[in-house]
XYZ file of N, CA and C in Angstrom:
402
model
N 5.225 39.497 16.027
C 5.145 37.164 16.269
C 5.674 36.750 15.043
N 5.172 37.355 13.390
C 5.797 36.682 12.719
C 7.283 36.492 11.904
N 7.699 37.761 13.455
C 9.397 37.914 12.849
C 10.287 37.497 13.565
N 9.979 36.702 14.993
C 10.810 36.370 16.237
C 10.188 34.570 15.351
N 9.361 34.136 14.572
C 9.122 33.100 14.543
C 10.237 32.675 13.130
N 10.420 33.667 12.412
C 11.316 33.779 11.595
C 12.392 32.974 11.806
N 13.386 33.634 12.970
C 14.301 34.242 13.369
C 14.901 32.772 13.834
N 13.615 32.327 14.718
C 13.664 30.693 14.949
C 14.047 29.295 14.481
N 13.064 29.495 13.055
C 12.844 28.664 12.158
C 13.610 28.969 11.058
N 14.920 29.750 11.162
C 16.029 30.820 9.943
C 15.621 29.531 8.288
N 16.067 28.856 7.627
C 15.621 28.443 6.462
C 14.770 27.824 6.289
N 13.613 27.574 6.983
C 12.535 27.088 7.101
C 11.359 28.194 7.068
N 11.488 29.090 7.222
C 10.900 30.932 7.395
C 9.683 29.903 5.709
N 10.057 30.291 4.561
C 9.666 30.337 3.864
C 8.853 29.690 3.408
N 8.207 28.055 3.871
C 7.683 27.019 4.156
C 6.322 27.096 5.188
N 6.921 28.252 6.492
C 5.951 28.098 7.529
C 4.684 28.604 6.884
N 4.917 30.215 6.308
C 4.972 31.674 5.878
C 3.656 31.190 5.350
N 3.763 29.828 4.211
C 2.961 29.521 3.129
C 2.029 29.064 3.746
N 2.285 27.716 5.024
C 1.486 26.957 5.259
C 0.172 27.819 6.560
N 1.187 29.368 7.170
C 0.253 29.957 7.623
C -0.682 30.818 6.752
N -0.731 31.001 5.639
C -1.353 31.872 4.809
C -0.686 32.945 3.682
N 0.668 32.988 4.047
C 1.194 34.273 3.402
C 0.779 34.099 2.241
N 1.700 35.100 1.459
C 1.241 34.720 -0.075
C 3.038 34.539 -0.139
N 2.576 33.494 -1.577
C 3.316 32.721 -2.131
C 3.877 33.347 -3.318
N 5.578 33.243 -3.143
C 6.251 34.154 -4.181
C 6.209 32.978 -5.846
N 5.998 34.013 -6.686
C 5.365 33.626 -8.132
C 6.538 33.888 -8.846
N 6.769 32.455 -9.474
C 8.186 32.810 -10.432
C 7.171 32.846 -11.822
N 8.182 33.850 -12.895
C 7.570 33.869 -13.621
C 7.740 33.512 -14.829
N 9.378 32.856 -14.262
C 9.625 31.576 -15.122
C 9.616 30.443 -14.557
N 8.829 29.929 -13.804
C 8.564 28.192 -12.770
C 8.107 27.486 -14.756
N 7.111 27.697 -15.399
C 6.531 26.916 -16.125
C 7.798 26.312 -17.544
N 8.065 27.372 -17.562
C 9.104 26.966 -18.567
C 10.962 26.412 -17.788
N 10.399 26.386 -16.868
C 11.344 25.495 -16.325
C 10.990 24.557 -15.780
N 9.901 24.650 -15.395
C 9.234 23.199 -15.852
C 9.267 21.724 -16.947
N 9.167 22.972 -17.848
C 9.047 22.137 -19.000
C 11.015 21.570 -19.336
N 11.467 22.492 -19.471
C 13.137 22.454 -19.556
C 12.827 20.722 -18.646
N 12.936 21.000 -17.275
C 13.319 19.864 -16.890
C 12.556 18.447 -17.315
N 10.865 18.723 -17.775
C 10.610 17.256 -18.778
C 11.482 17.239 -19.480
N 11.592 17.427 -20.291
C 12.183 17.512 -21.537
C 13.702 17.120 -21.186
N 14.421 17.610 -19.708
C 15.858 16.491 -19.787
C 15.416 14.937 -19.164
N 14.264 15.093 -18.391
C 14.190 13.823 -17.801
C 14.349 13.518 -19.267
N 12.603 13.228 -20.189
C 12.784 12.394 -21.137
C 13.694 12.487 -22.060
N 14.711 13.057 -22.577
C 16.024 13.117 -22.696
C 17.218 11.928 -22.456
N 17.020 12.210 -20.714
C 17.715 11.053 -20.380
C 17.766 9.463 -20.126
N 16.027 9.551 -20.172
C 14.935 8.420 -20.076
C 15.565 7.794 -21.829
N 15.643 8.430 -22.677
C 15.619 8.004 -23.956
C 16.794 7.440 -24.367
N 18.401 8.606 -23.681
C 19.119 7.998 -23.703
C 19.840 6.661 -22.759
N 18.829 6.860 -21.696
C 19.239 5.207 -20.822
C 18.388 3.771 -21.730
N 17.318 3.769 -22.611
C 16.485 3.231 -23.070
C 17.548 2.509 -24.209
N 17.908 3.689 -25.546
C 19.285 3.124 -26.214
C 20.733 2.558 -25.711
N 20.875 3.215 -24.437
C 22.450 2.453 -24.424
C 21.480 0.596 -23.536
N 20.895 1.162 -22.829
C 20.110 -0.861 -22.969
C 20.193 -1.885 -23.844
N 19.728 -0.721 -25.072
C 19.121 -2.187 -26.647
C 20.367 -2.261 -27.134
N 21.360 -1.222 -26.788
C 22.854 -1.757 -27.141
C 23.527 -2.755 -26.486
N 23.575 -2.681 -25.179
C 23.574 -3.677 -24.120
C 23.572 -4.646 -24.622
N 22.151 -4.631 -25.299
C 21.158 -6.693 -25.583
C 21.606 -6.844 -26.674
N 21.352 -5.589 -27.634
C 22.298 -6.311 -29.164
C 23.516 -7.191 -29.149
N 24.820 -6.080 -28.088
C 25.719 -6.992 -27.459
C 25.669 -8.181 -26.989
N 24.786 -8.408 -26.806
C 24.667 -9.536 -25.474
C 23.680 -10.728 -26.372
N 22.544 -10.477 -27.246
C 22.109 -11.432 -28.354
C 23.329 -11.830 -29.395
N 24.550 -10.943 -29.938
C 25.289 -11.277 -31.409
C 26.478 -12.108 -30.449
N 26.648 -12.998 -28.799
C 27.020 -13.420 -28.261
C 26.935 -14.178 -27.833
N 25.162 -14.403 -27.501
C 24.242 -15.635 -27.162
C 24.705 -16.284 -28.971
N 24.523 -15.644 -30.155
C 24.361 -15.931 -31.102
C 25.269 -17.001 -31.706
N 26.696 -16.161 -31.165
C 27.873 -17.511 -31.654
C 28.206 -18.634 -30.437
N 28.456 -18.377 -29.144
C 27.256 -19.280 -28.733
C 26.626 -20.964 -29.443
N 25.492 -20.507 -29.911
C 23.940 -21.104 -30.643
C 24.670 -21.368 -31.650
N 25.370 -20.805 -32.756
C 26.349 -21.690 -34.078
C 27.486 -22.053 -33.118
N 28.689 -21.895 -32.576
C 30.132 -23.233 -32.007
C 28.667 -24.374 -31.687
N 27.860 -24.300 -31.340
C 27.363 -25.787 -30.116
C 26.170 -26.298 -31.240
N 25.806 -25.226 -32.387
C 24.753 -25.977 -32.801
C 23.225 -26.155 -32.363
N 23.155 -25.497 -30.949
C 21.675 -25.096 -30.370
C 20.690 -24.103 -31.356
N 19.291 -24.502 -30.808
C 18.376 -24.179 -31.811
C 17.741 -22.581 -30.508
N 17.109 -21.673 -31.038
C 16.231 -20.957 -30.011
C 15.684 -21.420 -29.539
N 14.556 -21.005 -28.958
C 13.583 -21.591 -28.680
C 12.148 -20.941 -28.939
N 12.605 -20.240 -29.812
C 11.618 -20.099 -30.933
C 11.671 -21.313 -32.186
N 12.297 -21.353 -32.882
C 12.909 -22.116 -33.244
C 12.243 -23.044 -33.759
N 12.497 -23.644 -32.179
C 12.524 -25.837 -31.865
C 10.825 -25.302 -32.103
N 9.810 -24.573 -31.089
C 8.333 -24.540 -31.115
C 8.318 -24.218 -32.602
N 8.729 -23.243 -33.726
C 8.824 -23.571 -35.239
C 8.561 -24.911 -35.823
N 8.966 -25.608 -35.112
C 9.611 -27.062 -36.071
C 8.462 -28.070 -35.335
N 8.501 -27.713 -34.097
C 7.629 -28.687 -33.478
C 5.873 -28.225 -34.378
N 5.416 -27.455 -34.260
C 4.054 -26.711 -34.554
C 4.063 -27.391 -36.380
N 5.576 -26.843 -37.006
C 5.709 -27.622 -38.595
C 5.140 -29.295 -38.193
N 5.636 -30.010 -37.907
C 5.777 -30.703 -37.446
C 4.343 -31.713 -37.539
N 4.165 -31.359 -36.430
C 2.155 -31.358 -36.294
C 1.101 -30.918 -38.041
N 1.295 -29.764 -38.433
C 0.502 -29.403 -39.471
C 0.971 -30.416 -40.509
N 2.307 -31.149 -40.606
C 2.630 -31.970 -41.236
C 2.019 -33.007 -41.441
N 1.309 -33.670 -40.012
C 1.489 -35.050 -39.523
C -0.106 -34.689 -39.400
N -0.955 -33.527 -39.430
C -2.487 -33.741 -40.011
C -2.767 -32.859 -40.744
N -2.387 -33.301 -41.968
C -2.551 -32.382 -43.370
C -3.256 -33.043 -44.031
N -4.129 -33.464 -44.322
C -5.135 -34.052 -45.174
C -6.358 -34.559 -44.506
N -6.659 -34.437 -42.663
C -6.765 -34.444 -41.738
C -7.925 -34.304 -41.690
N -9.308 -34.253 -40.968
C -10.142 -33.544 -41.088
C -10.062 -33.624 -39.860
N -9.975 -34.304 -38.872
C -9.687 -34.335 -37.519
C -8.613 -34.189 -36.772
N -8.078 -33.448 -35.503
C -7.199 -32.705 -35.039
C -6.810 -34.270 -34.866
N -5.232 -34.073 -33.799
C -4.562 -34.999 -34.010
C -4.965 -36.152 -33.495
N -3.857 -38.119 -33.505
C -4.586 -38.694 -32.298
C -3.476 -38.385 -31.782
N -3.746 -39.207 -30.789
C -2.798 -39.140 -29.024
C -2.242 -40.124 -29.673
N -0.917 -40.145 -29.029
C -0.181 -41.893 -28.741
C -0.523 -42.802 -27.429
N -0.762 -43.795 -28.350
C -1.484 -44.446 -27.670
C -0.699 -45.656 -26.869
N -0.705 -46.247 -26.134
C 0.183 -46.447 -24.864
C 0.458 -48.357 -25.145
N 1.766 -48.422 -25.217
C 2.109 -49.984 -25.284
C 1.051 -51.139 -24.667
N 0.292 -52.198 -25.653
C -0.695 -52.639 -24.292
C -1.775 -52.674 -24.501
N -2.275 -51.060 -25.219
C -3.185 -51.043 -24.881
C -4.506 -51.793 -25.650
N -5.527 -52.224 -26.306
C -6.050 -52.954 -27.118
C -5.268 -53.042 -27.728
N -4.578 -54.269 -27.113
C -3.644 -55.045 -28.008
C -3.967 -56.531 -28.312
N -4.946 -56.906 -27.018
C -5.860 -58.133 -26.697
C -7.330 -58.086 -27.161
N -8.058 -59.766 -27.480
C -9.572 -59.494 -28.090
C -10.015 -59.840 -26.818
N -11.179 -58.828 -26.755
C -12.250 -59.889 -25.297
C -12.960 -60.505 -26.014
N -13.478 -61.483 -25.158
C -14.657 -62.187 -25.490
C -15.823 -61.948 -24.954
N -16.673 -61.572 -25.578
C -17.561 -61.347 -25.255
C -18.418 -62.107 -24.595
N -18.154 -63.765 -24.419
C -19.488 -64.199 -23.929
C -18.889 -64.238 -22.544
N -17.495 -64.186 -21.973
C -16.643 -64.737 -21.104
C -17.272 -63.645 -19.715
N -17.809 -64.277 -18.250
C -18.779 -63.554 -18.007
C -17.325 -62.496 -16.292
N -17.593 -62.057 -15.657
C -17.319 -61.379 -15.006
C -16.774 -62.198 -14.166
N -17.452 -63.162 -13.347
C -17.399 -64.323 -12.630
C -16.059 -65.442 -13.580
N -16.239 -65.793 -14.419
C -15.397 -65.923 -15.180
C -13.395 -65.323 -15.121
N -13.854 -64.155 -15.085
C -12.722 -63.793 -15.012
C -11.818 -63.413 -13.806
N -12.792 -63.456 -12.917
C -11.827 -63.606 -10.939
C -11.127 -64.598 -10.961
N -12.546 -65.853 -11.663
C -11.623 -66.895 -11.072
C -9.929 -67.430 -12.184
N -10.712 -67.113 -13.595
C -9.318 -67.310 -13.754
C -7.391 -66.124 -12.994
N -7.823 -65.313 -12.001
C -6.695 -65.022 -11.862
C -6.964 -65.531 -9.845
N -7.550 -66.444 -9.549
C -7.175 -67.032 -8.873
C -6.511 -68.362 -8.249
N -5.912 -68.415 -7.634
C -4.506 -69.656 -7.590
C -5.532 -71.186 -7.618
N -4.835 -72.538 -7.834
C -5.528 -73.524 -8.985
C -6.160 -74.245 -7.898
N -5.889 -74.544 -6.667
C -7.038 -75.544 -5.904
C -8.547 -74.486 -5.567
N -8.197 -73.006 -5.563
C -9.568 -72.281 -5.339
C -10.376 -72.508 -6.773
N -10.102 -72.565 -7.920
C -10.419 -72.406 -9.112
C -11.695 -73.526 -9.261
N -10.806 -74.737 -9.431
C -11.614 -76.137 -9.235
C -12.159 -76.369 -8.213
N -12.201 -76.155 -6.743
C -13.215 -75.676 -5.890
C -14.537 -74.828 -7.180
N -14.666 -73.807 -7.726
C -15.264 -73.151 -7.877
C -15.609 -73.216 -9.536
N -15.020 -73.896 -10.252
C -15.678 -74.529 -11.012
C -16.873 -75.892 -11.768
N -16.602 -76.548 -9.520
C -17.459 -77.292 -9.758
C -18.731 -77.656 -8.859
């Protein structure tokens, strides 16, 4: 029966034989071949990384040339300058830097004796103000 199955399946007989519980072929050099294959994969990966690193270095040189030509600073340089400016502003201060106060806030002096009713009356039309003041 096995012979008929081998004829019918052609090249797949080795796999079928293994699945049916047949003897597996042992390759004495299998471990050596696998090790060589892994080493070849590692070497190819390293070559690819080196190639990409070289390409990125060329791109960065081109970017730097453009930055120099137009006077543009790198993002890291801008952030470093902003950080240095913040540190210079807070130098000698014991507290955190103050936030900018929007214009118009805190400019006017509030009167303590003025009541809420007086404030509301101030914003009403003239005739209503006269009526409420009496």
